[in-house]
Amino acid sequence: MEDCMRLCMRKLALWYTKTFKPLMTHDELEPIMATMGFVGLPPDHGTSPVVWKEYVYRASPGFLWWWSTKSSSCLGEPPTTEPPRPKLPYPRIDGLHIYTYRAFLDAVYFYLEMCDISELFHIRGMPLYRSHDRSRKWRCMEEDDSVFVYREGTLEQTTYTLYHFNKTNTSYNGYSSIVIRDKGNNNNATVSSCFVPLEVIIV
């Protein structure tokens, strides 16, 4: 029964569209991010049980971003919010919640303003692997009539709140970055996430 369940369970992963390969760790992602002008910061070992790694854009919006976001009544005061920083759990970046991937891709799009971010990255389902995934704790989510699992602890509450309760405004400049491709099908799928708090542990 457990073997059957494991075969049926699938996770999401970030794929590099140009090579059609899944990116499983930051070691694979960081050189790609560097070619786009991002620098990886050291992993943040803060108080959270999950370690996160952030990327900063070398050509920071700086003054231009500050100028475009301040209101006329601020008289030069800095804005109350900062530009987004792309970040993912460290060291593995596979098996994350769709909202975590969406936040990462929206942050990348914020800086690059590409016509179609899926020409660079896309999200695709893939099977779980015994060697990497058996000792992890998983939770279920449903996406477009498919059930996927994601690693527990890799969905921050602020990200969940932003994308789950504000589905009509989940991207910068009205652009929706998320594309899920599955089973070799290149048709874009509209994402409608539904959090299902079921625990699944692979043993």
Coordinates of C-alpha atoms in Angstrom, one line a residue, residues 68-186:
S68 CA 8.0 55.8 -8.6
T69 CA 6.5 54.4 -5.3
K70 CA 6.5 57.4 -3.1
S71 CA 3.3 59.5 -2.9
S72 CA 3.4 63.2 -3.5
S73 CA 2.6 63.9 0.1
C74 CA 5.7 62.0 1.4
L75 CA 8.1 64.8 0.4
G76 CA 11.0 62.5 -0.1
E77 CA 10.3 59.9 2.6
P78 CA 11.2 56.4 1.7
P79 CA 8.4 54.0 0.8
T80 CA 6.9 51.7 3.5
T81 CA 7.5 48.5 1.5
E82 CA 10.6 47.1 -0.1
P83 CA 11.0 45.6 -3.5
P84 CA 10.6 41.8 -3.5
R85 CA 13.5 39.4 -3.1
P86 CA 13.3 36.1 -4.9
K87 CA 13.9 33.4 -2.2
L88 CA 13.5 29.6 -1.9
P89 CA 14.2 27.1 0.9
Y90 CA 17.8 25.9 1.1
P91 CA 19.4 23.7 -0.1
R92 CA 16.7 21.8 -2.0
I93 CA 14.2 23.7 -4.1
D94 CA 12.0 20.8 -5.3
G95 CA 8.7 19.7 -3.7
L96 CA 7.6 23.2 -2.7
H97 CA 4.0 24.7 -2.5
I98 CA 2.8 26.4 -5.7
Y99 CA 2.5 29.7 -3.8
T100 CA 6.2 29.5 -2.9
Y101 CA 7.1 29.1 -6.5
R102 CA 4.7 31.8 -7.5
A103 CA 6.2 34.3 -5.1
F104 CA 9.7 33.4 -6.4
L105 CA 8.7 33.8 -10.1
D106 CA 6.8 37.0 -9.5
A107 CA 9.8 38.5 -7.7
V108 CA 12.1 37.5 -10.6
Y109 CA 9.6 39.0 -13.1
F110 CA 9.4 42.2 -11.0
Y111 CA 13.1 42.9 -12.0
L112 CA 13.3 41.4 -15.4
E113 CA 9.9 42.3 -16.8
M114 CA 10.0 39.5 -19.4
C115 CA 7.1 39.1 -21.8
D116 CA 6.7 35.5 -20.7
I117 CA 8.6 34.2 -17.6
S118 CA 7.8 30.6 -18.7
E119 CA 10.4 31.0 -21.5
L120 CA 12.9 31.0 -18.6
F121 CA 11.3 28.9 -15.8
H122 CA 8.2 26.8 -15.5
I123 CA 6.7 24.5 -12.9
R124 CA 6.1 20.9 -13.7
G125 CA 5.0 17.9 -11.7
M126 CA 7.4 15.0 -11.2
P127 CA 7.5 11.7 -9.1
L128 CA 9.0 11.5 -5.6
Y129 CA 12.3 9.8 -5.3
R130 CA 13.0 7.2 -2.5
S131 CA 16.6 8.4 -2.0
H132 CA 15.8 12.1 -1.4
D133 CA 12.1 12.2 -0.4
R134 CA 11.5 9.2 1.9
S135 CA 12.5 10.9 5.1
R136 CA 10.6 14.1 4.5
K137 CA 7.2 15.1 5.9
W138 CA 4.7 16.1 3.1
R139 CA 1.4 17.9 2.9
C140 CA -1.1 17.6 0.0
M141 CA -2.5 20.4 -2.2
E142 CA -4.7 20.3 -5.3
E143 CA -3.9 22.0 -8.5
D144 CA -6.1 21.9 -11.6
D145 CA -7.7 18.6 -10.6
S146 CA -4.3 17.0 -9.8
V147 CA -3.0 16.3 -6.3
F148 CA 0.6 17.2 -5.5
V149 CA 2.5 17.1 -2.3
Y150 CA 4.9 19.8 -0.9
R151 CA 7.4 19.7 1.9
E152 CA 6.1 20.8 5.2
G153 CA 7.5 24.1 6.4
T154 CA 8.2 25.5 3.0
L155 CA 5.1 27.7 2.7
E156 CA 5.4 30.9 4.7
Q157 CA 2.2 32.3 6.2
T158 CA 2.6 35.7 4.5
T159 CA 3.0 34.0 1.1
Y160 CA 0.0 31.8 1.7
T161 CA -2.1 34.8 2.8
L162 CA -1.0 36.9 -0.2
Y163 CA -1.7 34.3 -2.9
H164 CA -4.6 32.4 -1.4
F165 CA -6.8 35.3 -0.2
N166 CA -5.8 37.8 -2.9
K167 CA -6.0 35.6 -6.0
T168 CA -7.1 38.6 -8.2
N169 CA -3.9 40.5 -7.5
T170 CA -1.1 37.8 -7.4
S171 CA 1.4 39.4 -9.7
Y172 CA 3.2 42.6 -10.5
N173 CA 1.7 44.9 -13.1
G174 CA -1.2 42.4 -13.6
Y175 CA 1.1 39.7 -15.0
S176 CA 0.5 36.2 -13.8
S177 CA 3.8 34.3 -13.8
I178 CA 2.8 30.8 -12.9
V179 CA 2.7 28.1 -15.6
I180 CA 2.3 24.4 -14.7
R181 CA 3.3 22.1 -17.4
D182 CA 2.7 18.4 -17.1
K183 CA 3.1 15.1 -18.9
G184 CA 5.0 16.7 -21.8
N185 CA 2.1 19.0 -22.6
N186 CA 3.2 22.5 -23.3

